[in-house]
Coordinates of C-alpha atoms and ligand atoms in Angstrom, one line a residue:
M38 CA 54.6 -31.8 33.4
R39 CA 55.1 -29.3 30.6
D40 CA 54.1 -32.0 28.1
R41 CA 50.9 -32.8 30.0
K42 CA 50.0 -29.1 30.1
H43 CA 50.6 -28.8 26.4
H44 CA 48.6 -31.8 25.5
Q45 CA 45.6 -30.6 27.5
T46 CA 45.7 -27.2 25.9
E47 CA 45.6 -29.0 22.5
G48 CA 42.5 -30.9 23.6
I49 CA 44.2 -34.4 23.3
D50 CA 44.7 -36.5 26.4
D51 CA 48.1 -38.0 27.0
R52 CA 46.9 -41.5 26.2
S53 CA 46.4 -40.5 22.6
L54 CA 50.1 -39.8 22.2
V55 CA 51.3 -43.2 23.4
R56 CA 53.2 -44.7 20.5
V57 CA 51.5 -47.6 18.9
S58 CA 53.3 -50.8 19.3
T59 CA 55.4 -51.8 16.3
S60 CA 54.9 -55.5 17.1
S61 CA 51.2 -55.6 16.4
G62 CA 50.2 -58.0 13.7
I63 CA 48.4 -57.2 10.5
G64 CA 45.0 -57.8 12.1
S65 CA 45.4 -55.5 15.0
S66 CA 47.3 -52.8 13.1
G67 CA 46.3 -50.4 10.4
A68 CA 43.5 -47.9 10.6
A69 CA 42.2 -49.0 14.0
A70 CA 45.6 -48.7 15.6
F71 CA 46.1 -45.3 13.9
A72 CA 42.9 -43.9 15.3
P73 CA 43.5 -41.3 18.1
K74 CA 42.4 -42.5 21.5
R75 CA 40.2 -39.5 21.9
D76 CA 39.0 -37.0 19.5
P77 CA 40.4 -33.6 20.3
G78 CA 36.9 -32.2 19.8
P79 CA 36.0 -28.6 19.0
H80 CA 38.7 -26.0 19.7
K81 CA 36.9 -24.0 22.3
N82 CA 40.1 -23.7 24.3
S83 CA 42.3 -22.7 21.4
P84 CA 43.9 -19.3 21.8
D85 CA 42.7 -16.5 19.6
T86 CA 44.2 -17.0 16.2
P87 CA 46.1 -13.9 15.0
C88 CA 44.9 -12.8 11.6
F89 CA 48.5 -12.7 10.4
I90 CA 48.2 -16.4 9.9
Y91 CA 45.4 -15.9 7.4
V92 CA 47.5 -13.3 5.6
L93 CA 50.3 -15.9 5.4
A94 CA 48.0 -18.6 4.2
S95 CA 46.3 -16.4 1.6
F96 CA 49.5 -15.2 0.0
S97 CA 50.9 -18.7 -0.1
A98 CA 47.6 -20.0 -1.5
L99 CA 48.0 -17.6 -4.5
G100 CA 50.4 -20.4 -5.6
G101 CA 47.4 -22.8 -5.6
F102 CA 45.4 -20.2 -7.6
L103 CA 48.2 -20.1 -10.2
F104 CA 48.3 -23.9 -10.3
G105 CA 44.5 -24.0 -11.0
Y106 CA 44.5 -21.0 -13.4
D107 CA 47.4 -22.2 -15.5
T108 CA 46.1 -25.8 -15.8
G109 CA 42.6 -24.6 -16.4
V110 CA 43.0 -21.8 -18.9
V111 CA 44.7 -23.7 -21.6
S112 CA 41.6 -25.6 -22.9
G113 CA 39.8 -22.3 -23.8
A114 CA 43.0 -20.7 -25.1
M115 CA 43.6 -23.7 -27.3
I116 CA 40.3 -23.3 -29.2
L117 CA 41.5 -19.9 -30.4
L118 CA 45.2 -20.7 -30.7
K119 CA 44.8 -23.8 -32.9
K120 CA 43.0 -21.6 -35.5
E121 CA 45.3 -18.6 -35.3
M122 CA 48.6 -20.6 -35.3
N123 CA 47.2 -23.5 -37.4
L124 CA 48.3 -26.0 -34.8
N125 CA 47.9 -29.7 -35.6
A126 CA 46.8 -32.3 -33.0
F127 CA 50.4 -33.1 -31.9
W128 CA 51.2 -29.4 -31.1
Q129 CA 47.9 -29.0 -29.3
E130 CA 48.7 -32.0 -27.1
L131 CA 52.2 -30.8 -26.6
L132 CA 51.2 -27.3 -25.5
V133 CA 48.6 -28.8 -23.0
S134 CA 50.6 -31.6 -21.5
S135 CA 54.1 -29.9 -21.5
T136 CA 53.0 -27.9 -18.5
V137 CA 51.8 -30.9 -16.5
G138 CA 55.0 -32.9 -17.5
A139 CA 57.3 -30.0 -16.4
A140 CA 55.3 -29.7 -13.2
A141 CA 56.0 -33.4 -12.5
L142 CA 59.7 -32.9 -12.9
S143 CA 60.0 -29.7 -10.9
A144 CA 57.8 -31.1 -8.1
L145 CA 60.4 -33.8 -7.7
A146 CA 63.3 -31.3 -7.8
G147 CA 61.4 -29.1 -5.4
G148 CA 62.2 -31.4 -2.6
Y149 CA 65.9 -30.7 -2.9
L150 CA 65.3 -26.9 -3.4
N151 CA 63.0 -26.8 -0.3
G152 CA 65.5 -28.6 1.9
V153 CA 68.4 -26.4 0.9
F154 CA 66.9 -22.9 0.3
G155 CA 63.8 -23.1 2.5
R156 CA 60.1 -22.6 1.7
R157 CA 60.1 -18.9 1.3
I158 CA 62.8 -18.8 -1.3
C159 CA 61.1 -21.6 -3.2
I160 CA 57.8 -19.7 -3.2
L161 CA 59.6 -16.5 -4.4
L162 CA 61.3 -18.5 -7.1
A163 CA 58.0 -20.1 -8.2
S164 CA 56.2 -16.8 -8.4
L165 CA 59.1 -15.3 -10.4
V166 CA 59.0 -18.3 -12.8
F167 CA 55.2 -17.9 -13.1
S168 CA 55.5 -14.2 -14.0
L169 CA 58.2 -14.9 -16.6
G170 CA 56.1 -17.7 -18.1
G171 CA 53.0 -15.4 -18.2
V172 CA 54.9 -12.7 -20.0
V173 CA 56.4 -15.2 -22.5
L174 CA 52.9 -16.7 -23.2
A175 CA 51.3 -13.3 -23.7
W176 CA 54.0 -12.3 -26.1
G177 CA 54.3 -15.7 -27.9
P178 CA 55.1 -14.9 -31.5
N179 CA 55.2 -18.6 -32.5
K180 CA 54.4 -22.0 -31.3
E181 CA 58.0 -22.8 -30.2
V182 CA 58.0 -19.7 -27.9
L183 CA 54.6 -20.8 -26.6
L184 CA 56.0 -24.2 -25.7
F185 CA 58.8 -22.5 -23.8
G186 CA 56.3 -20.4 -21.9
R187 CA 54.1 -23.5 -21.1
L188 CA 57.2 -25.4 -19.9
T189 CA 58.2 -22.4 -17.7
V190 CA 54.8 -22.2 -16.2
G191 CA 54.8 -25.9 -15.5
L192 CA 58.1 -25.5 -13.6
G193 CA 56.4 -22.9 -11.4
I194 CA 53.4 -25.1 -10.8
G195 CA 55.4 -28.1 -9.7
I196 CA 57.5 -26.2 -7.2
T197 CA 54.4 -24.4 -5.9
S198 CA 52.3 -27.5 -5.6
M199 CA 54.8 -29.2 -3.2
T200 CA 56.0 -26.1 -1.3
V201 CA 52.9 -24.1 -0.5
T202 CA 51.1 -26.8 1.5
V203 CA 54.3 -27.6 3.5
Y204 CA 54.7 -23.9 4.3
I205 CA 51.1 -23.4 5.4
A206 CA 51.2 -26.6 7.5
E207 CA 54.4 -25.5 9.2
V208 CA 53.3 -22.0 10.1
S209 CA 49.7 -22.9 11.2
P210 CA 48.6 -23.7 14.7
S211 CA 47.6 -27.4 14.8
H212 CA 43.8 -26.7 15.4
L213 CA 43.6 -24.7 12.2
R214 CA 46.2 -26.5 10.1
G215 CA 43.8 -28.8 8.1
Q216 CA 41.6 -25.9 7.3
L217 CA 44.3 -23.5 6.2
V218 CA 46.1 -26.1 4.0
T219 CA 42.7 -27.0 2.5
I220 CA 42.3 -23.4 1.6
N221 CA 45.1 -23.9 -0.9
T222 CA 43.0 -26.5 -2.8
L223 CA 40.1 -24.0 -2.6
F224 CA 42.5 -21.5 -4.3
I225 CA 43.4 -24.2 -6.9
T226 CA 39.7 -24.8 -7.8
G227 CA 39.1 -21.0 -7.6
G228 CA 41.9 -20.6 -10.1
Q229 CA 40.2 -23.1 -12.4
V230 CA 36.9 -21.2 -12.1
V231 CA 38.5 -17.8 -12.9
A232 CA 40.3 -19.5 -15.8
S233 CA 37.1 -20.8 -17.3
L234 CA 35.4 -17.4 -16.9
V235 CA 38.4 -15.7 -18.5
D236 CA 38.2 -18.3 -21.3
G237 CA 34.5 -17.6 -21.7
A238 CA 34.9 -13.8 -21.8
F239 CA 37.9 -13.7 -24.2
S240 CA 36.5 -16.5 -26.5
Y241 CA 34.6 -13.6 -28.2
L242 CA 37.9 -11.9 -29.1
K243 CA 38.9 -14.1 -32.0
H244 CA 42.2 -12.3 -32.6
N245 CA 44.7 -12.5 -29.8
G246 CA 42.1 -13.5 -27.1
W247 CA 44.4 -16.3 -26.1
R248 CA 47.2 -13.8 -25.2
Y249 CA 45.0 -12.3 -22.5
M250 CA 43.9 -15.7 -21.3
L251 CA 47.4 -17.0 -20.9
G252 CA 49.0 -13.7 -19.9
L253 CA 46.7 -12.7 -17.1
S254 CA 48.3 -15.1 -14.7
V255 CA 51.1 -12.5 -14.3
I256 CA 49.0 -10.5 -12.0
P257 CA 48.6 -13.0 -9.1
A258 CA 52.2 -14.1 -9.7
V259 CA 53.6 -10.6 -9.2
L260 CA 51.3 -10.1 -6.2
Q261 CA 52.6 -13.3 -4.6
F262 CA 56.2 -12.3 -5.3
V263 CA 55.9 -8.9 -3.7
G264 CA 53.9 -10.3 -0.7
F265 CA 56.6 -12.9 0.0
L266 CA 59.3 -10.3 0.0
F267 CA 57.8 -9.3 3.3
L268 CA 56.6 -12.6 4.7
P269 CA 58.8 -14.8 7.0
E270 CA 60.4 -18.2 6.5
S271 CA 58.9 -21.3 8.1
P272 CA 60.2 -21.4 11.8
R273 CA 60.5 -25.2 11.5
W274 CA 62.9 -25.0 8.6
L275 CA 64.9 -22.2 10.3
L276 CA 65.2 -24.3 13.4
Q277 CA 66.3 -27.4 11.4
K278 CA 69.0 -25.3 9.8
G279 CA 70.2 -24.0 13.2
H280 CA 68.9 -20.5 12.9
T281 CA 67.5 -20.7 16.4
Q282 CA 67.1 -17.0 17.2
K283 CA 65.5 -16.2 13.9
A284 CA 63.1 -19.2 14.3
Q285 CA 62.1 -17.9 17.7
S286 CA 61.4 -14.4 16.5
V287 CA 59.4 -15.6 13.5
L288 CA 57.3 -17.8 15.8
K289 CA 56.6 -14.7 17.9
Q290 CA 55.7 -12.8 14.8
I291 CA 53.3 -15.3 13.4
R292 CA 51.7 -16.2 16.7
C293 CA 51.5 -12.5 17.6
T294 CA 52.7 -13.2 21.2
D295 CA 56.0 -13.5 23.1
N296 CA 54.7 -16.6 24.8
V297 CA 56.1 -19.2 22.3
D298 CA 58.6 -21.1 24.5
E299 CA 56.5 -24.2 24.7
E300 CA 55.9 -24.5 21.0
Y301 CA 59.5 -23.6 20.3
D302 CA 60.8 -26.3 22.7
T303 CA 58.5 -28.9 21.2
I304 CA 59.7 -28.3 17.7
K305 CA 63.3 -28.2 18.8
T306 CA 63.1 -31.4 20.8
S307 CA 61.4 -33.3 18.0
I308 CA 63.9 -32.1 15.5
E309 CA 66.8 -33.4 17.7
E310 CA 64.9 -36.7 18.2
E311 CA 64.2 -37.0 14.5
M312 CA 67.8 -36.4 13.6
R313 CA 68.9 -39.2 15.9
E314 CA 66.2 -41.6 14.6
S315 CA 66.6 -40.8 11.0
G316 CA 70.0 -42.4 10.9
G317 CA 71.9 -39.2 9.8
G318 CA 73.7 -40.1 6.6
G319 CA 72.9 -40.7 3.0
P320 CA 70.4 -39.0 0.6
V321 CA 67.0 -38.2 2.2
I322 CA 65.1 -40.5 0.0
W323 CA 67.2 -43.4 1.1
R324 CA 66.8 -42.5 4.7
I325 CA 63.0 -42.4 4.2
L326 CA 63.0 -45.8 2.5
T327 CA 65.0 -47.3 5.3
N328 CA 63.1 -45.7 8.1
P329 CA 59.8 -47.7 8.6
P330 CA 57.5 -44.9 9.9
A331 CA 58.8 -42.5 7.2
R332 CA 58.5 -45.2 4.5
R333 CA 54.9 -46.0 5.5
A334 CA 54.1 -42.3 5.5
L335 CA 55.5 -42.0 2.0
I336 CA 53.5 -45.0 0.8
V337 CA 50.3 -43.5 2.2
G338 CA 51.1 -40.0 0.8
C339 CA 51.9 -41.2 -2.7
G340 CA 49.0 -43.6 -2.7
L341 CA 46.5 -40.9 -1.8
Q342 CA 47.8 -38.7 -4.6
M343 CA 47.7 -41.6 -7.1
F344 CA 44.1 -42.4 -6.2
Q345 CA 43.1 -38.8 -6.4
Q346 CA 44.1 -38.8 -10.0
L347 CA 42.9 -42.3 -10.8
S348 CA 39.5 -41.3 -9.6
G349 CA 39.4 -39.3 -12.9
I350 CA 39.1 -35.7 -11.7
N351 CA 41.0 -34.3 -14.6
T352 CA 39.0 -36.2 -17.2
V353 CA 36.1 -34.2 -15.8
M354 CA 38.0 -30.9 -15.4
Y355 CA 39.9 -31.0 -18.8
Y356 CA 37.1 -32.7 -20.8
S357 CA 34.0 -31.3 -19.2
A358 CA 33.1 -29.4 -22.4
T359 CA 33.2 -32.7 -24.4
I360 CA 31.3 -34.5 -21.6
L361 CA 28.7 -31.8 -21.7
Q362 CA 28.4 -32.0 -25.4
M363 CA 27.7 -35.7 -24.9
A364 CA 25.0 -34.5 -22.6
G365 CA 23.4 -32.7 -25.5
V366 CA 25.0 -29.2 -25.4
R367 CA 25.9 -28.5 -29.0
D368 CA 27.0 -24.9 -29.0
D369 CA 30.7 -24.5 -28.4
K370 CA 30.3 -21.2 -26.5
M371 CA 27.6 -22.7 -24.3
A372 CA 29.8 -25.7 -23.6
I373 CA 32.6 -23.3 -22.5
W374 CA 30.3 -21.5 -20.2
L375 CA 28.9 -24.7 -18.8
A376 CA 32.4 -25.9 -18.2
A377 CA 32.8 -22.8 -16.0
G378 CA 29.8 -24.2 -14.1
T379 CA 31.6 -27.5 -13.7
A380 CA 34.7 -25.7 -12.3
G381 CA 32.3 -23.6 -10.1
T382 CA 30.7 -26.7 -8.7
N383 CA 34.2 -28.1 -7.9
F384 CA 35.0 -24.8 -6.1
L385 CA 31.8 -24.7 -4.1
F386 CA 32.2 -28.2 -2.8
T387 CA 35.8 -27.7 -1.9
L388 CA 34.5 -24.9 0.3
V389 CA 32.4 -27.6 2.0
G390 CA 35.7 -29.5 2.5
V391 CA 37.3 -26.5 4.2
W392 CA 34.3 -26.3 6.5
L393 CA 34.3 -30.0 7.3
V394 CA 38.0 -30.8 7.6
E395 CA 38.5 -29.7 11.3
R396 CA 35.0 -30.9 12.2
V397 CA 34.9 -34.5 10.9
G398 CA 38.7 -35.0 10.4
R399 CA 40.7 -36.1 7.4
R400 CA 40.0 -39.8 7.5
K401 CA 36.2 -39.7 7.7
L402 CA 36.1 -36.9 5.1
T403 CA 38.3 -38.8 2.7
L404 CA 36.5 -42.1 3.2
G405 CA 33.1 -40.5 2.7
S406 CA 34.4 -38.7 -0.4
I407 CA 35.8 -41.7 -2.1
I408 CA 32.7 -43.9 -1.5
G409 CA 30.6 -41.1 -3.1
T410 CA 33.1 -40.6 -5.9
A411 CA 33.1 -44.4 -6.8
L412 CA 29.2 -44.4 -6.8
S413 CA 28.9 -41.3 -8.9
L414 CA 31.4 -42.6 -11.4
A415 CA 29.2 -45.6 -11.6
V416 CA 26.2 -43.3 -12.2
L417 CA 28.1 -41.6 -15.0
A418 CA 29.0 -45.0 -16.5
I419 CA 25.4 -46.1 -16.4
A420 CA 24.3 -42.8 -18.0
F421 CA 26.8 -43.4 -20.9
L422 CA 25.8 -47.1 -21.1
L423 CA 22.1 -46.2 -21.5
S424 CA 23.1 -43.6 -24.1
A425 CA 25.1 -46.2 -26.0
Q426 CA 22.3 -48.7 -25.9
A427 CA 19.9 -46.0 -27.3
S428 CA 22.5 -44.9 -29.8
P429 CA 20.9 -43.6 -33.0
A430 CA 21.3 -45.8 -36.1
V431 CA 23.2 -44.6 -39.2
T432 CA 20.4 -44.5 -41.8
F433 CA 22.4 -43.2 -44.8
H434 CA 25.7 -44.8 -46.1
P435 CA 27.1 -42.4 -48.7
T436 CA 30.0 -43.7 -50.9
D437 CA 33.3 -42.5 -49.5
P438 CA 35.5 -40.9 -52.2
S439 CA 38.7 -41.9 -50.3
I440 CA 40.3 -45.3 -50.1
N441 CA 39.9 -45.5 -46.4
A442 CA 36.2 -46.0 -46.0
T443 CA 35.9 -47.1 -42.4
C444 CA 33.6 -44.3 -41.2
T445 CA 30.8 -45.1 -43.7
Q446 CA 30.7 -48.7 -42.6
Y447 CA 29.4 -48.1 -39.1
N448 CA 25.8 -48.8 -38.4
F449 CA 25.3 -46.9 -35.2
C450 CA 26.5 -43.5 -33.8
E451 CA 28.3 -45.1 -30.8
P452 CA 31.1 -46.9 -32.8
C453 CA 31.3 -43.9 -35.2
M454 CA 31.7 -41.5 -32.3
L455 CA 34.4 -43.7 -30.7
D456 CA 36.5 -43.7 -33.9
P457 CA 38.6 -40.5 -33.6
G458 CA 38.6 -40.3 -37.4
C459 CA 34.8 -40.1 -37.8
G460 CA 31.9 -37.9 -36.8
F461 CA 28.1 -38.3 -36.9
C462 CA 26.2 -36.0 -39.3
Y463 CA 22.4 -35.9 -38.7
Y464 CA 19.1 -34.0 -38.9
E465 CA 17.0 -33.7 -35.9
N466 CA 13.5 -32.6 -35.2
S467 CA 12.3 -32.1 -31.6
T468 CA 12.5 -35.9 -30.7
T469 CA 14.0 -37.9 -33.5
V470 CA 17.3 -38.2 -35.4
F471 CA 17.0 -38.8 -39.1
D472 CA 19.0 -38.9 -42.3
S473 CA 22.1 -39.7 -40.4
S474 CA 25.5 -40.7 -41.7
C475 CA 29.0 -41.4 -40.4
V476 CA 31.7 -39.5 -42.3
P477 CA 35.4 -38.7 -41.8
V478 CA 36.2 -35.7 -39.7
N479 CA 38.3 -32.9 -41.1
P480 CA 41.7 -33.4 -39.4
A481 CA 42.5 -29.7 -39.6
N482 CA 39.2 -28.6 -38.0
T483 CA 37.2 -31.2 -36.1
E484 CA 34.1 -28.9 -36.2
V485 CA 33.4 -30.0 -39.7
A486 CA 33.4 -33.2 -41.8
V487 CA 35.9 -33.7 -44.7
W488 CA 33.1 -34.0 -47.2
G489 CA 29.3 -34.2 -47.4
S490 CA 26.6 -32.0 -45.9
C491 CA 28.5 -31.5 -42.7
S492 CA 31.7 -30.3 -44.3
N493 CA 30.4 -26.7 -44.5
V494 CA 29.9 -24.9 -41.3
T495 CA 27.3 -22.5 -42.7
Q496 CA 25.1 -25.4 -43.8
Q497 CA 24.8 -26.5 -40.1
N498 CA 21.5 -24.7 -39.7
S499 CA 18.0 -25.8 -40.3
G500 CA 18.1 -28.9 -38.2
M501 CA 21.4 -30.3 -39.4
F502 CA 24.1 -31.2 -36.8
W503 CA 27.7 -32.5 -36.7
A504 CA 28.6 -34.5 -33.6
Y505 CA 32.2 -35.2 -33.1
N506 CA 33.2 -37.2 -30.0
Y507 CA 29.6 -37.5 -28.9
C508 CA 26.2 -38.8 -29.9
P509 CA 22.8 -37.2 -29.6
T510 CA 21.2 -38.7 -26.5
S511 CA 18.1 -38.4 -24.4
Y512 CA 20.0 -39.3 -21.2
S513 CA 21.7 -35.9 -21.0
W514 CA 20.1 -35.2 -17.7
L515 CA 21.6 -38.4 -16.2
V516 CA 25.1 -37.5 -17.4
L517 CA 24.7 -34.0 -15.9
F518 CA 23.4 -35.4 -12.7
G519 CA 26.3 -37.9 -12.5
L520 CA 28.7 -35.0 -13.1
I521 CA 27.4 -32.8 -10.4
L522 CA 27.1 -35.8 -8.0
Y523 CA 30.8 -36.7 -8.8
L524 CA 32.0 -33.2 -8.0
A525 CA 29.9 -32.9 -4.9
F526 CA 31.5 -36.0 -3.5
F527 CA 35.0 -35.6 -4.9
A528 CA 35.7 -31.9 -4.1
P529 CA 35.3 -31.8 -0.3
G530 CA 37.6 -34.9 0.3
M531 CA 39.5 -36.5 -2.5
G532 CA 40.3 -33.1 -4.0
P533 CA 42.0 -31.4 -1.0
M534 CA 42.8 -34.2 1.5
P535 CA 45.8 -35.8 -0.4
W536 CA 47.5 -32.4 -0.3
T537 CA 46.5 -31.7 3.3
V538 CA 47.5 -35.1 4.6
N539 CA 50.8 -35.0 2.8
S540 CA 51.7 -31.7 4.3
E541 CA 51.5 -33.2 7.8
I542 CA 52.5 -36.8 7.8
Y543 CA 56.2 -36.6 7.4
P544 CA 58.8 -35.9 10.0
L545 CA 60.5 -32.6 9.4
W546 CA 63.7 -34.2 8.0
A547 CA 61.6 -36.0 5.4
R548 CA 58.9 -33.4 4.8
S549 CA 60.3 -31.7 1.6
T550 CA 61.3 -34.9 0.0
G551 CA 58.1 -36.7 1.0
N552 CA 56.0 -33.9 -0.4
A553 CA 58.1 -33.7 -3.6
C554 CA 57.7 -37.4 -4.3
S555 CA 53.9 -37.4 -3.6
A556 CA 53.4 -34.2 -5.7
G557 CA 55.4 -35.8 -8.4
V558 CA 53.2 -38.9 -8.3
N559 CA 50.1 -36.6 -8.5
W560 CA 51.4 -34.9 -11.6
I561 CA 52.6 -38.2 -13.3
F562 CA 49.2 -39.8 -12.8
N563 CA 47.5 -36.5 -13.9
V564 CA 49.4 -36.8 -17.3
L565 CA 48.7 -40.5 -17.5
V566 CA 44.9 -40.2 -16.9
S567 CA 44.2 -37.0 -18.8
L568 CA 46.4 -38.0 -21.8
T569 CA 44.9 -41.5 -22.1
F570 CA 41.2 -40.6 -21.4
L571 CA 40.2 -40.3 -25.1
H572 CA 42.1 -43.4 -26.0
V573 CA 40.7 -45.4 -23.1
A574 CA 37.2 -44.2 -24.1
E575 CA 37.9 -45.3 -27.6
Y576 CA 38.9 -48.8 -26.6
L577 CA 36.6 -49.3 -23.6
T578 CA 33.8 -47.0 -24.7
Y579 CA 32.8 -44.1 -22.5
Y580 CA 30.9 -46.2 -20.1
G581 CA 33.8 -48.7 -19.9
A582 CA 36.1 -45.8 -19.1
F583 CA 33.9 -44.6 -16.3
F584 CA 33.4 -48.1 -14.9
L585 CA 37.1 -48.4 -14.9
Y586 CA 37.6 -45.1 -12.9
S587 CA 34.8 -46.3 -10.6
G588 CA 36.7 -49.6 -10.0
L589 CA 39.9 -47.7 -9.4
A590 CA 38.1 -45.5 -6.9
L591 CA 37.0 -48.6 -5.1
L592 CA 40.6 -49.8 -4.9
G593 CA 41.3 -46.3 -3.4
L594 CA 38.7 -46.9 -0.8
I595 CA 40.3 -50.1 0.3
F596 CA 43.7 -48.3 0.4
I597 CA 42.4 -45.4 2.4
F598 CA 40.4 -47.6 4.8
S599 CA 43.4 -49.7 5.5
C600 CA 46.0 -47.1 6.1
L601 CA 45.0 -43.5 6.4
P602 CA 45.4 -42.4 10.0
E603 CA 43.5 -39.4 11.5
T604 CA 45.9 -36.5 11.9
K605 CA 43.3 -33.9 13.0
G606 CA 44.3 -31.8 16.0
R607 CA 47.8 -33.3 16.4
R608 CA 51.0 -31.3 16.4
L609 CA 53.2 -32.0 13.3
E610 CA 55.8 -33.4 15.7
E611 CA 53.3 -36.0 17.1
I612 CA 52.1 -37.4 13.8
E613 CA 55.1 -39.6 13.1
S614 CA 54.0 -41.9 15.9
L615 CA 50.9 -42.7 13.9
F616 CA 53.0 -44.6 11.4
E617 CA 54.8 -46.7 13.9
S618 CA 52.5 -49.7 13.3
R619 CA 52.4 -51.8 10.3
L620 CA 50.2 -51.0 7.3
L621 CA 47.3 -53.3 6.5
G622 CA 46.8 -55.9 3.9
I623 CA 48.1 -55.1 0.4
L624 CA 50.0 -52.2 1.7
C625 CA 51.8 -54.4 4.1
V626 CA 52.8 -56.5 1.1
V627 CA 54.2 -53.5 -0.8
N628 CA 56.0 -52.4 2.3
T629 CA 57.4 -55.8 2.9
I630 CA 58.6 -56.1 -0.7
M631 CA 60.3 -52.7 -0.5
H632 CA 61.9 -53.5 2.8
C633 CA 63.0 -57.1 2.3
Y634 CA 63.8 -57.4 -1.3
I635 CA 64.8 -53.9 -2.4
L636 CA 66.3 -52.3 0.6
N637 CA 67.5 -55.1 2.7
P638 CA 67.7 -58.5 1.0
V639 CA 69.5 -60.1 4.0
T640 CA 67.0 -59.4 6.9
A641 CA 63.7 -60.4 5.4
D642 CA 61.7 -60.3 8.6
I643 CA 60.1 -57.5 10.6
V644 CA 58.8 -54.6 8.5
Ligands
LIG113 O1 43.3 -31.2 -5.7 C1 43.3 -30.7 -7.0 C2 41.9 -30.3 -7.5 O2 41.0 -31.3 -7.2 C3 41.8 -29.9 -8.9 O3 40.5 -29.6 -9.3 C4 42.5 -30.9 -9.8 O4 42.5 -30.4 -11.1 C5 43.9 -31.3 -9.4 O5 44.4 -32.2 -10.2 C6 43.9 -31.7 -8.0 O6 45.2 -32.1 -7.6

């Protein structure tokens, strides 16, 4: 009776909660079987939401802001840093990627920390680590100390990225959960916008500008730390750890009512049930792998995070200045400001995602987003293909004074631009490129050539230009259009949904570890894609690279179509039942291999 009443209040009829049969075959399983029997519809009957929940979500999402700020700010800081500290390419790459690498490791470790110490302590720890990292970076007397600072900040990002979404999901009422968790991604993209604005503003401060860029993150970090001293632990974690009275009082506090018995009982019952079903012993990751619904949820969660990164978002976010240069923007400062425009577009369309997530649901939003993402990546690829086909010829082949004379051999700008050792030096009147040559780039400063007319920055006036990493093109508008289209499709769905879905698909006993693994996968693929982008572009050309990302996004579409269930409007405790049926197609194969040949070589039957 109580259950029935509760389900009606939530706007879901009882039939939607019937567990899906595990015996269904491949054809009848998958997405169709996952779909709720009836859409919960708008939340007219939802109780008034106390504003305390928004305070909780906002303070937690400061973690997302720091994640966005610290990953975004480094590109602008590096422009000043490399000159002031005379950093070579290796040190530049190290300072950029060390943060992402450290984030991958700490996200994985975050699962353990979350399980043992709880969400609140982990958020406090992360904000402390962020503050420390910010101070070290602002002080940074040499590159080694800066590396330490970047690693420290990365540790904070990793823990934050897996904890905050879990915390928000666990304290939110189910009708608002998707929206509130998506706000965290809004804060990530907001952090990226602020980072690019700060980069733009301080790029004029040639001396020590980078200290402000890197150090300013201390402010939100301290704010979050102080805020969380006063904010409560997740009631679900408290209950799991047996702190029943505390859990009940926190639930009353965050719902702003004494009438929480029903929710409290639902959580308690499901934790007891989960404990029985999860098999009890052994490390959590092993229990997840041997428990079919949890294992399927893990495959879906990690797959979503992997495809988010394989769709190339961070080639666009980290290399937007380069991509915009290819679109014809030659001035460095202009490129930095326009990159802020790219980050701003990402932010604005994430806002659309926040608005849509509780209206159209996670599945439709993600599917629509990945279809558009794949198409716009193809548009970008076509824009680069057209530019390559119209690539200006090299008209002048000077004699190279060095032994390695590869650059001067190229006949067109395209192969010259793709060779990291060369750049294109040319004159241009309003429409045509003339007197062009391909010459070696100065390894210490890619803004000039080693020798020849483009080796002296002051000479780059009067119609003479140096293009490194790009070619002059008349298809700039198509590249810009592709870029905006890409962000417009990616940001509302593929940006936030992997985080949102992961925060809700695991049973409580597997939630920390599941989120740790999927966040780890996100960071690992982030490093892989962003570190390899320029090399991939070198081997496959720019259009080849974007066709590749488009193809990967199409694979993502198949993946999402076959196995992402709709979780909108369901209580966290109900979501496990969505993974009771088999996964479709290729996923089924992965799942079978894991089950039969890795986990249980003896019983190679039902998965
Ligand atoms: O969801 C976020 C968001 O889309 C960011 O813009 C991107 O830089 C991150 O890698 C991603 O995880």
